[in-house]
mmCIF file of C-alpha atoms in Angstrom:
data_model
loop_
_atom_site.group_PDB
_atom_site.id
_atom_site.type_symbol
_atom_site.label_atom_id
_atom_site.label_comp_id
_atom_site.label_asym_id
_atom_site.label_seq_id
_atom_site.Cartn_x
_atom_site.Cartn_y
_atom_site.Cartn_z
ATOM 1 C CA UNK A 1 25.848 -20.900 7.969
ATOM 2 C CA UNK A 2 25.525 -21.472 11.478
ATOM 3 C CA UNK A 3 22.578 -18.586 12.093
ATOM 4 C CA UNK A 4 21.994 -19.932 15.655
ATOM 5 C CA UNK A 5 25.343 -18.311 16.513
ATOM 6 C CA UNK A 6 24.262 -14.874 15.603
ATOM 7 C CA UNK A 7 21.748 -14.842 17.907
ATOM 8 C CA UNK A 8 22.628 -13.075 21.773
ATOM 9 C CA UNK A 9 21.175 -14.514 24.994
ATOM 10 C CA UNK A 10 20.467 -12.063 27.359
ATOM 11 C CA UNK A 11 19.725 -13.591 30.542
ATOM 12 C CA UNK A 12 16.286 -12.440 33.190
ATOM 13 C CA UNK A 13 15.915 -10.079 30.523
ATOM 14 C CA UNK A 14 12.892 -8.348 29.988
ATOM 15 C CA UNK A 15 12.570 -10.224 33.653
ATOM 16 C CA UNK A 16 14.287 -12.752 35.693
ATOM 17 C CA UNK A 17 14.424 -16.997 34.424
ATOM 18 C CA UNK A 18 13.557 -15.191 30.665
ATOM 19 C CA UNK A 19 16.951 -16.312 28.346
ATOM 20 C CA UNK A 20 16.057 -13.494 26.067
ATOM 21 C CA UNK A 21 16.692 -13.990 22.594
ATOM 22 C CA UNK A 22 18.679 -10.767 21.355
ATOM 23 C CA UNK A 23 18.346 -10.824 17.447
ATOM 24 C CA UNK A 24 20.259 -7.757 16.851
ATOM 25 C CA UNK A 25 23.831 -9.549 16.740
ATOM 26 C CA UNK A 26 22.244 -11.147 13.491
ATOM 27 C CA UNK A 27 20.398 -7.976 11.797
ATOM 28 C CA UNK A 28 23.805 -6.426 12.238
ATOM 29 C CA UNK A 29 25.384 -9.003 10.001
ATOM 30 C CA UNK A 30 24.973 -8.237 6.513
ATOM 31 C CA UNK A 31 25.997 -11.568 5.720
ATOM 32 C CA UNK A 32 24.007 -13.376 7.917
ATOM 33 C CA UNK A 33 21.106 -10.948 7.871
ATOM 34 C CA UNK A 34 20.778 -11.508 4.415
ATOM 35 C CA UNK A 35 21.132 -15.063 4.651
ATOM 36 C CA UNK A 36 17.593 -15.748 6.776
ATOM 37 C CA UNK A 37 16.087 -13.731 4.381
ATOM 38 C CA UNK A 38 16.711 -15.331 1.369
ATOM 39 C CA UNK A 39 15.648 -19.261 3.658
ATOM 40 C CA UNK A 40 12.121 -17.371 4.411
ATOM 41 C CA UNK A 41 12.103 -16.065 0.367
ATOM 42 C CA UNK A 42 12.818 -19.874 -0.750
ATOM 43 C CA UNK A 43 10.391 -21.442 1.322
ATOM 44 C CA UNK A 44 7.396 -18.938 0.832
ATOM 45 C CA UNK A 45 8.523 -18.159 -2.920
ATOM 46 C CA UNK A 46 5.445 -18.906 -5.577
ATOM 47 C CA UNK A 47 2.862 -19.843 -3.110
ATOM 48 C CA UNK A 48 0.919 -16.026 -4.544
ATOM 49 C CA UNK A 49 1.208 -14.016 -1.071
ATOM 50 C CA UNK A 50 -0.342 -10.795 -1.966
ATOM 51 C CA UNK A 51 -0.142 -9.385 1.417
ATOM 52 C CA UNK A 52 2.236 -10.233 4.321
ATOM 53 C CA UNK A 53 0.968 -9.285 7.875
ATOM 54 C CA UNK A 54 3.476 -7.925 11.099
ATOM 55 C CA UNK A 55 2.993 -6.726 14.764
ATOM 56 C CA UNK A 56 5.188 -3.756 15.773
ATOM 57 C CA UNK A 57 8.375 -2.943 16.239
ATOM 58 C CA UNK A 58 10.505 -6.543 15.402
ATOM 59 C CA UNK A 59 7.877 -8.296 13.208
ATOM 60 C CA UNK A 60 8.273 -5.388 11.205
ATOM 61 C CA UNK A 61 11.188 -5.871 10.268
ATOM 62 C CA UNK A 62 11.250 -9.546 8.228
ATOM 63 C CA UNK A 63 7.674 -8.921 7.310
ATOM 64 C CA UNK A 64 8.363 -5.800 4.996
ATOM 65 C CA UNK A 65 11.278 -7.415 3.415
ATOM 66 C CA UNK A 66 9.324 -10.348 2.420
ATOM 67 C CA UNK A 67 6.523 -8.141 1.217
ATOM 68 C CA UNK A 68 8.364 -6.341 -1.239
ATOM 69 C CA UNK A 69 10.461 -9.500 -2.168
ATOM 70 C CA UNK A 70 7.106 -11.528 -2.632
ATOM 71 C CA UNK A 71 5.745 -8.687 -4.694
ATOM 72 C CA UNK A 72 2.823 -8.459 -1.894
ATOM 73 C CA UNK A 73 1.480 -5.180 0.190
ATOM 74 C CA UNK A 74 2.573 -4.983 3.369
ATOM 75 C CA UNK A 75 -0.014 -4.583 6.995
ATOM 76 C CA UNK A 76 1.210 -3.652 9.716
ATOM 77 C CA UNK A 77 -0.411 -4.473 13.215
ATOM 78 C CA UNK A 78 -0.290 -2.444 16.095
ATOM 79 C CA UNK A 79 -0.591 -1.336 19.424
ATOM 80 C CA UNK A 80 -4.276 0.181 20.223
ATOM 81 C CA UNK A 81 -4.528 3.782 18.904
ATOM 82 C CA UNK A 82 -1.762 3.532 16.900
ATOM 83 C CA UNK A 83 -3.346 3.143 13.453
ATOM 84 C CA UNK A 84 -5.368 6.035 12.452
ATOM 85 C CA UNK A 85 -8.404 4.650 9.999
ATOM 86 C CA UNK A 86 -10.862 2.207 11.090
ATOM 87 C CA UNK A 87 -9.513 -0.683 12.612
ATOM 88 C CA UNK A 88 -10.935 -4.202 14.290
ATOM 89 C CA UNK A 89 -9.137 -5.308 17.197
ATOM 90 C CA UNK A 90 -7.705 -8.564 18.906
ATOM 91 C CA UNK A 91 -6.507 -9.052 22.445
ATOM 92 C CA UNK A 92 -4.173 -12.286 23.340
ATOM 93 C CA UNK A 93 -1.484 -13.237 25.742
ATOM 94 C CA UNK A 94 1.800 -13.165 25.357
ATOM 95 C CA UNK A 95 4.819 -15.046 27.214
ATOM 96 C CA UNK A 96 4.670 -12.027 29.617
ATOM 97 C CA UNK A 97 1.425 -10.477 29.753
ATOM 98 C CA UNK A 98 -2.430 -9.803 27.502
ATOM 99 C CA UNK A 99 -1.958 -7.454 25.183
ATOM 100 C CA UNK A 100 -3.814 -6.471 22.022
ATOM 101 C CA UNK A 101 -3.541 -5.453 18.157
ATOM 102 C CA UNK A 102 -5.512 -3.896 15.560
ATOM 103 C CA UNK A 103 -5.516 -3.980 12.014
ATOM 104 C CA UNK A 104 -7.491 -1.336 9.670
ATOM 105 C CA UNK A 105 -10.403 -2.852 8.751
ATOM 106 C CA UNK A 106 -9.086 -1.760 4.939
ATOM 107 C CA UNK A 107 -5.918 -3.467 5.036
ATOM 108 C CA UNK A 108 -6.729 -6.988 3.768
ATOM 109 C CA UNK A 109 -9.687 -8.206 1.477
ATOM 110 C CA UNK A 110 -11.280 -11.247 0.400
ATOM 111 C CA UNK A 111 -9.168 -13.241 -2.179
ATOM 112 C CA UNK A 112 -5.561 -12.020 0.036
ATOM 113 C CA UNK A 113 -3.495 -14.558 0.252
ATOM 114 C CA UNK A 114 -1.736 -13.795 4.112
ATOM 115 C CA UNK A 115 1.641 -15.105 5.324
ATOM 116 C CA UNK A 116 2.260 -13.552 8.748
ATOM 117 C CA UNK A 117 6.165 -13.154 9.466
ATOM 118 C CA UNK A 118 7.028 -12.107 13.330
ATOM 119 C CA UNK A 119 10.529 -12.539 14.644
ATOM 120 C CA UNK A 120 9.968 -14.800 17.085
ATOM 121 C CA UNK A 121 7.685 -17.369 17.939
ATOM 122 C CA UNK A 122 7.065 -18.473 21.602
ATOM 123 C CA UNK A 123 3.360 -19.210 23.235
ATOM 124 C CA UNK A 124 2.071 -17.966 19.599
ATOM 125 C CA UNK A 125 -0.828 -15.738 21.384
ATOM 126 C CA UNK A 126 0.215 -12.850 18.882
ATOM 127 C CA UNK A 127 0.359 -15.160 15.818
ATOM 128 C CA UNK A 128 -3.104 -16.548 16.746
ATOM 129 C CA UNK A 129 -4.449 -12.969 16.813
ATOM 130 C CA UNK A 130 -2.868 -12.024 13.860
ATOM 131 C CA UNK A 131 -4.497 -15.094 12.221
ATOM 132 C CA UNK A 132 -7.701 -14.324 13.596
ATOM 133 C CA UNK A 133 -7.890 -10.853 12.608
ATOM 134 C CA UNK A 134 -6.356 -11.457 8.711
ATOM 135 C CA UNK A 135 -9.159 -13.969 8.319
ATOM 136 C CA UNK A 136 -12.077 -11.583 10.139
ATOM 137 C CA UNK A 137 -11.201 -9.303 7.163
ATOM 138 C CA UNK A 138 -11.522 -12.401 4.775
ATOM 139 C CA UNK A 139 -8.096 -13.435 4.082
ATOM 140 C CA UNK A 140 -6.858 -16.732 4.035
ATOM 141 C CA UNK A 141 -3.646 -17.244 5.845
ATOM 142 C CA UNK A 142 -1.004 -19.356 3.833
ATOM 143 C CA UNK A 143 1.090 -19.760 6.154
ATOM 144 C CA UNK A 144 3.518 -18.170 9.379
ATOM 145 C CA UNK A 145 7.128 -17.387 9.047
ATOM 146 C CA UNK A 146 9.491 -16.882 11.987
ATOM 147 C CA UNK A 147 13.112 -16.206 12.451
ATOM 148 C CA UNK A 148 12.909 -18.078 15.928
ATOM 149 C CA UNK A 149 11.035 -20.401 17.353
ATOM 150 C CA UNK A 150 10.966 -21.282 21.417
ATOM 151 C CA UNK A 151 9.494 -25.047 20.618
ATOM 152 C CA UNK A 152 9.137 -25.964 24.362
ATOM 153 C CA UNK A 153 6.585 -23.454 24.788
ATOM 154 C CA UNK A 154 4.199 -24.877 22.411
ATOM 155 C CA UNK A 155 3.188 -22.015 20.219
ATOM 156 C CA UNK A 156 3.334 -24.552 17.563
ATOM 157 C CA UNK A 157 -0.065 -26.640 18.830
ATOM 158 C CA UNK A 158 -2.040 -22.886 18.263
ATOM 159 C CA UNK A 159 -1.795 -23.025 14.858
ATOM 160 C CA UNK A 160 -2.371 -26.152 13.770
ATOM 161 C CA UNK A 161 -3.375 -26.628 9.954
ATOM 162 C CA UNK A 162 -0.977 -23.706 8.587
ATOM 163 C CA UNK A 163 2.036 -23.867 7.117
ATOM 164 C CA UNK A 164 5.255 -22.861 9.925
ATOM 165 C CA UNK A 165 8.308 -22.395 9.079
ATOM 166 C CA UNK A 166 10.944 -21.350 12.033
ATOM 167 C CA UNK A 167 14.697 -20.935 11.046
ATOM 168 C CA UNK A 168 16.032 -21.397 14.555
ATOM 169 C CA UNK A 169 14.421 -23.786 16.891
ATOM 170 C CA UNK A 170 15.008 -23.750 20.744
ATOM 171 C CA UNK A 171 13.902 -26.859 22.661
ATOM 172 C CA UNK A 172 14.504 -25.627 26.270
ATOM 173 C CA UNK A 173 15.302 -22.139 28.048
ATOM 174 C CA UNK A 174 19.068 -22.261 27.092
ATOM 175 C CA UNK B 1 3.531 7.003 -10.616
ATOM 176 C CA UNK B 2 2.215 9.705 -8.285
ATOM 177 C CA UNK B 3 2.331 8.395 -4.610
ATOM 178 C CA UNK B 4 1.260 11.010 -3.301
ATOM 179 C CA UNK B 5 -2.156 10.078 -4.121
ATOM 180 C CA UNK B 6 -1.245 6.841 -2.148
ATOM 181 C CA UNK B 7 -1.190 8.278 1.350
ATOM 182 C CA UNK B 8 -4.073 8.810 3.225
ATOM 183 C CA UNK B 9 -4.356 11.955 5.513
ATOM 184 C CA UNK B 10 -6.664 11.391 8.641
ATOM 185 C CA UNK B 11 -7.530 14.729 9.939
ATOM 186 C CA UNK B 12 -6.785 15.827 13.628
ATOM 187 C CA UNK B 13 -5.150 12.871 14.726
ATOM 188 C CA UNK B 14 -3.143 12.108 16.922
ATOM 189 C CA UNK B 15 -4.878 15.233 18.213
ATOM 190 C CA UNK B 16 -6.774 17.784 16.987
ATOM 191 C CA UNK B 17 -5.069 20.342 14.192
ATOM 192 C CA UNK B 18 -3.147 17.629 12.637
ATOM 193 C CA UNK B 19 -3.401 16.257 9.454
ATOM 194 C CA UNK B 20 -1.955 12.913 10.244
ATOM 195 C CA UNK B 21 -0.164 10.801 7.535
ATOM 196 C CA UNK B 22 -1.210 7.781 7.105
ATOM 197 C CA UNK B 23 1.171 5.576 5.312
ATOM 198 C CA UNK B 24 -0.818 2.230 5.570
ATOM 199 C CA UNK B 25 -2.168 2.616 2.096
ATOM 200 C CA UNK B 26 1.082 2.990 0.518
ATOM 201 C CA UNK B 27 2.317 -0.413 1.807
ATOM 202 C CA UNK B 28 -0.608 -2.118 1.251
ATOM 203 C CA UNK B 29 -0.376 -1.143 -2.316
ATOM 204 C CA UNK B 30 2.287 -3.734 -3.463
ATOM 205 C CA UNK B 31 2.714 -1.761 -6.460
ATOM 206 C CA UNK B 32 3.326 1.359 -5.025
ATOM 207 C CA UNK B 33 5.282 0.247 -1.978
ATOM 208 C CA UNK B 34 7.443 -1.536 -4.064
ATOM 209 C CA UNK B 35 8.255 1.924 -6.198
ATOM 210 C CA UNK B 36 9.035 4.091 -3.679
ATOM 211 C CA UNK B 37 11.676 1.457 -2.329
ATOM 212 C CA UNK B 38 13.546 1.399 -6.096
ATOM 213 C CA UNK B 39 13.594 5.062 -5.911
ATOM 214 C CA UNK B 40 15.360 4.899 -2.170
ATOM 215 C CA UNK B 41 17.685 2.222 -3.548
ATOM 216 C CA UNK B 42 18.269 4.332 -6.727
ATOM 217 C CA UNK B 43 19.264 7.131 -4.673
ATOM 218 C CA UNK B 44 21.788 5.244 -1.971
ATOM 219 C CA UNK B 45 22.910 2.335 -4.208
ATOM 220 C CA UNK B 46 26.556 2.445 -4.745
ATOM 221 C CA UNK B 47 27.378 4.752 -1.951
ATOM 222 C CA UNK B 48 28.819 2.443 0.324
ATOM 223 C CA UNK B 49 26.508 1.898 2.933
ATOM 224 C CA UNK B 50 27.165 -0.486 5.914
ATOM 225 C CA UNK B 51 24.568 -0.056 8.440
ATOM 226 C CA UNK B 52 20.754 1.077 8.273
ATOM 227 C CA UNK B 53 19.328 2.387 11.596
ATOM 228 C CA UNK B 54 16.204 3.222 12.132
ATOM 229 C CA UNK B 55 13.904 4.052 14.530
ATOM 230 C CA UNK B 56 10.733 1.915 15.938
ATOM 231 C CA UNK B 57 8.443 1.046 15.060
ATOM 232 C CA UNK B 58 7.745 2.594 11.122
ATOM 233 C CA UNK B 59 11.196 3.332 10.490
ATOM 234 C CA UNK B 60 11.686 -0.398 10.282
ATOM 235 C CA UNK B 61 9.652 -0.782 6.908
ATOM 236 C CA UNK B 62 11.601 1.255 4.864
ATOM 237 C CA UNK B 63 14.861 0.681 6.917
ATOM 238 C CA UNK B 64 15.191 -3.120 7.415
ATOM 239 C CA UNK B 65 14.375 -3.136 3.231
ATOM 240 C CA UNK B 66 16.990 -0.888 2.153
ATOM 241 C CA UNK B 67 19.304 -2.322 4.545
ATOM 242 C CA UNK B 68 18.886 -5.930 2.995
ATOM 243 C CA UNK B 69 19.310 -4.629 -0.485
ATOM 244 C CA UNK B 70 22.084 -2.658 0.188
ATOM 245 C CA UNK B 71 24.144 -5.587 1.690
ATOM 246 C CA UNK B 72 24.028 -3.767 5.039
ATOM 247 C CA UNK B 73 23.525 -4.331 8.461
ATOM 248 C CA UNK B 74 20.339 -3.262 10.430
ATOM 249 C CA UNK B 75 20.569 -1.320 13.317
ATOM 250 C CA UNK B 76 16.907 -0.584 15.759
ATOM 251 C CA UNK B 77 16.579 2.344 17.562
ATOM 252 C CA UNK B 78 14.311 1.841 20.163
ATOM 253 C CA UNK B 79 12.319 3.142 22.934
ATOM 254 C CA UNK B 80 14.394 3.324 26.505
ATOM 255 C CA UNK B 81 14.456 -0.431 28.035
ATOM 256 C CA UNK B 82 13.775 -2.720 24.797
ATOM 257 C CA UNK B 83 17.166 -3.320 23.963
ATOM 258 C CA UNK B 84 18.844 -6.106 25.902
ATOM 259 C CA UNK B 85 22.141 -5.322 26.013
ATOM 260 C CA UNK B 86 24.317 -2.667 26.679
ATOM 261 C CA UNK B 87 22.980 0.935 25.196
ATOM 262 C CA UNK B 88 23.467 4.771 24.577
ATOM 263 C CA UNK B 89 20.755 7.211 24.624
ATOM 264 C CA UNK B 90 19.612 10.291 23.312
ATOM 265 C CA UNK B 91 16.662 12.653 24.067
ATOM 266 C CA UNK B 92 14.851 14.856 21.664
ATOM 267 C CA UNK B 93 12.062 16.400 20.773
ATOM 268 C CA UNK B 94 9.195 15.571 18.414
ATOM 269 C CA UNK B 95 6.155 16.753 16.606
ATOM 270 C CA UNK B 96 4.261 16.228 19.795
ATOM 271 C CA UNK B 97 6.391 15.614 22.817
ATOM 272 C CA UNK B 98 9.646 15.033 24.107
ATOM 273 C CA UNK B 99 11.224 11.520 23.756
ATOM 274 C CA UNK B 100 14.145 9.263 23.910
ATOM 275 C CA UNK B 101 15.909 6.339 21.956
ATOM 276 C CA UNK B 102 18.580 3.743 22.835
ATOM 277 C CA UNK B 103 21.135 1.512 20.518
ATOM 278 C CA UNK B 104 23.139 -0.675 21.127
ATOM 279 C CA UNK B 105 26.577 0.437 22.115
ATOM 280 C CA UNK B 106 27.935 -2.547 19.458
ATOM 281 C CA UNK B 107 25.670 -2.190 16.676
ATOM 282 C CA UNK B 108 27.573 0.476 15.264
ATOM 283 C CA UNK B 109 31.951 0.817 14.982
ATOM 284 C CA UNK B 110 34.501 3.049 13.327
ATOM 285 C CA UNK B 111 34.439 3.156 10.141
ATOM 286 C CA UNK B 112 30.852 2.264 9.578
ATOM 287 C CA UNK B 113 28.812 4.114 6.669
ATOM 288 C CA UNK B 114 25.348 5.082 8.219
ATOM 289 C CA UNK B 115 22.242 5.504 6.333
ATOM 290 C CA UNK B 116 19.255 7.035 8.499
ATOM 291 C CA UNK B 117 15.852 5.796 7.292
ATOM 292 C CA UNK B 118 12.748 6.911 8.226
ATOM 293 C CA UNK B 119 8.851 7.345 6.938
ATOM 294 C CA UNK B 120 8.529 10.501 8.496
ATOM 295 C CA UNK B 121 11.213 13.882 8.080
ATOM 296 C CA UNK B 122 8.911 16.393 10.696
ATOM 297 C CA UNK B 123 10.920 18.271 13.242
ATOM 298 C CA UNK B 124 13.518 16.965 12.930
ATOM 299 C CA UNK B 125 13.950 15.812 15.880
ATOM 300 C CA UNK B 126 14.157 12.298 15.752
ATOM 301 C CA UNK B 127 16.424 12.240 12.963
ATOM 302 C CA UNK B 128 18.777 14.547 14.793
ATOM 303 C CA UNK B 129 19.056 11.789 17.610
ATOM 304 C CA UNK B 130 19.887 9.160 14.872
ATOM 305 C CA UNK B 131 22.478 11.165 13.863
ATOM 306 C CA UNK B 132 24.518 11.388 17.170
ATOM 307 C CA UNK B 133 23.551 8.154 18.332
ATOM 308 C CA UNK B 134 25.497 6.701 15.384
ATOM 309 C CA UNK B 135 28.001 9.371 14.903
ATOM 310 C CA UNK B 136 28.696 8.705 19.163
ATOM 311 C CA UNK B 137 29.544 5.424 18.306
ATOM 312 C CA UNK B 138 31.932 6.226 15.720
ATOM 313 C CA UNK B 139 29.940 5.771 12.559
ATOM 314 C CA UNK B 140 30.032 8.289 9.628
ATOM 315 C CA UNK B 141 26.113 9.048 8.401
ATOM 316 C CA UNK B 142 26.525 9.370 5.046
ATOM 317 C CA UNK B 143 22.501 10.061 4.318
ATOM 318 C CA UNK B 144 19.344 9.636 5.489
ATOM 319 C CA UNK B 145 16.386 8.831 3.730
ATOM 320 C CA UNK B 146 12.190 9.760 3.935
ATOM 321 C CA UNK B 147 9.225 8.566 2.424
ATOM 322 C CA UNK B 148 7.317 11.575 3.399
ATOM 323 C CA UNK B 149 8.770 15.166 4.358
ATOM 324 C CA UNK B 150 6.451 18.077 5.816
ATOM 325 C CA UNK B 151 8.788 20.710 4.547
ATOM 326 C CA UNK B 152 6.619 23.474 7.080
ATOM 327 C CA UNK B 153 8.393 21.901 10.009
ATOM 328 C CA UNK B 154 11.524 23.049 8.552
ATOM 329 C CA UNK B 155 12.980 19.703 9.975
ATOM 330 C CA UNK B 156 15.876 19.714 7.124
ATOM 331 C CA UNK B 157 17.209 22.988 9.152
ATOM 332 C CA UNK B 158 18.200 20.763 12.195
ATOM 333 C CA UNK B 159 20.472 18.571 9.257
ATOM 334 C CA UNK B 160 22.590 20.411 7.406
ATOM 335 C CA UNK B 161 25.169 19.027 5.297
ATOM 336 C CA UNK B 162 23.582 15.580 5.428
ATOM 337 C CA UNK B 163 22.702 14.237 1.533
ATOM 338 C CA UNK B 164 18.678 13.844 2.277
ATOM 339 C CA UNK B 165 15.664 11.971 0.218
ATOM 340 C CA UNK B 166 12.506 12.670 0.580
ATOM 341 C CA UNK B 167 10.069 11.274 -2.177
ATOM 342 C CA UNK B 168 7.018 12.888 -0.951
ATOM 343 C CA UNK B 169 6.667 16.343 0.261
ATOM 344 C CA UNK B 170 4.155 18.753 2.211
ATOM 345 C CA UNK B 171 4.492 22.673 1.880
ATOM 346 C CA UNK B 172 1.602 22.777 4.479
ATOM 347 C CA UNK B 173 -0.497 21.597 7.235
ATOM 348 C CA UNK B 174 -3.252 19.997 3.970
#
């Protein structure tokens, strides 16, 4: 299947020279929906996640699918003030700004096995926070799973050492 | 399996009187998290269903699942300007304030089956602007779906003569 085509380009969108990459042509596909699914399941399958880590709203969405297919818990990372226990907290940049998450300081222990899933992949500041703060609680990442990957920004060379798989690769803003 | 002994409440927060849910220790539970999903599935399996929409950000959890194993499409709902292309929008009320979500004006057609997921039935409120948002765009909601329902808040009065699930319930503010 040629998944690439599912995916919308919005262009200067959320601001102008972005080529936003709209994924909700695909997660409107059953079919196709289905289909990156089951290529993160295969690749991810039997390596004894126990807990799969996300960062609101669109990581949220692959990351609690492969949870429950991997037989894992799922954590979800948010926005500051958003999660209502004790949390620890991790600021980064983005393509378009510094932001932050937390994570309750609950949510993952020592002996987790962590795969991170986001939806997209671009200068990889969240994914190195997410990293950061699933191995501050003592878990040891496995590896990072992304629908799409925006190679020419580099994301890549942050996470060096862990296992990255990317379904759709961009090599320029196209 | 009694999940109700899975969710955490966190006393007066987001503000003071409330006895927040806190779902976190439900998903982290794979166990658990993975049980409450069969009993969703158990309840909409077989009835058709063709798009899951749900609204940012912990609607995704439970919605982007159920869509995926019900062969269905995914539909966000998001807050005003996150969606990229072309949208609809609706208003409404919540627990605490007044708010708004978009979709996108293609994510939904005639003849589409709509399932509503959710963690949360309170109000109402939200749910309500599901409803028309999809039902605007020509879709028929043929359920929608809770983890957790604070039956005080009488939310189920704003929709009648929807088929609703709700696996966990609250008589009171506890």
């Amino acid at each position: 299947m040629d998944i690439k085509s599912k995916i919308r380009t919005i262009p200067d969108f959320p601001k102008k020279g972005i080529m936003f990459k709209d994924i909700t042509t695909l997660l409107q596909d059953a079919h196709a929906f289905r289909h990156v699914v089951r290529e993160m399941l295969h690749h991810f399958d039997g390596k004894k996640i126990t807990k799969v880590a996300s960062a609101e709203s669109r990581g949220f969405i692959f990351g609690s699918i492969l949870a429950y297919e991997l037989h894992a818990g799922f954590v979800p990372l948010r926005k500051p003030g958003k999660l209502p226990a004790k949390t620890i907290k991790m600021e980064f940049d983005t393509e378009y700004s510094t932001d932050a998450f937390e994570i309750h300081e609950d949510a993952i222990q020592p002996g987790d096995n962590v795969l991170i899933v986001d939806d997209l992949l671009a200068t990889g500041g969240t994914s190195k926070a997410a990293v950061y703060l699933a191995e501050k609680l003592g878990g040891k990442v496995i590896g990072l799973c992304f629908l799409i990957e925006l190679s020419f920004l580099h994301g890549r060379d942050k996470l060096k050492g862990y296992d990255i798989l990317s379904l759709i690769k961009y090599d320029k803003e196209e």
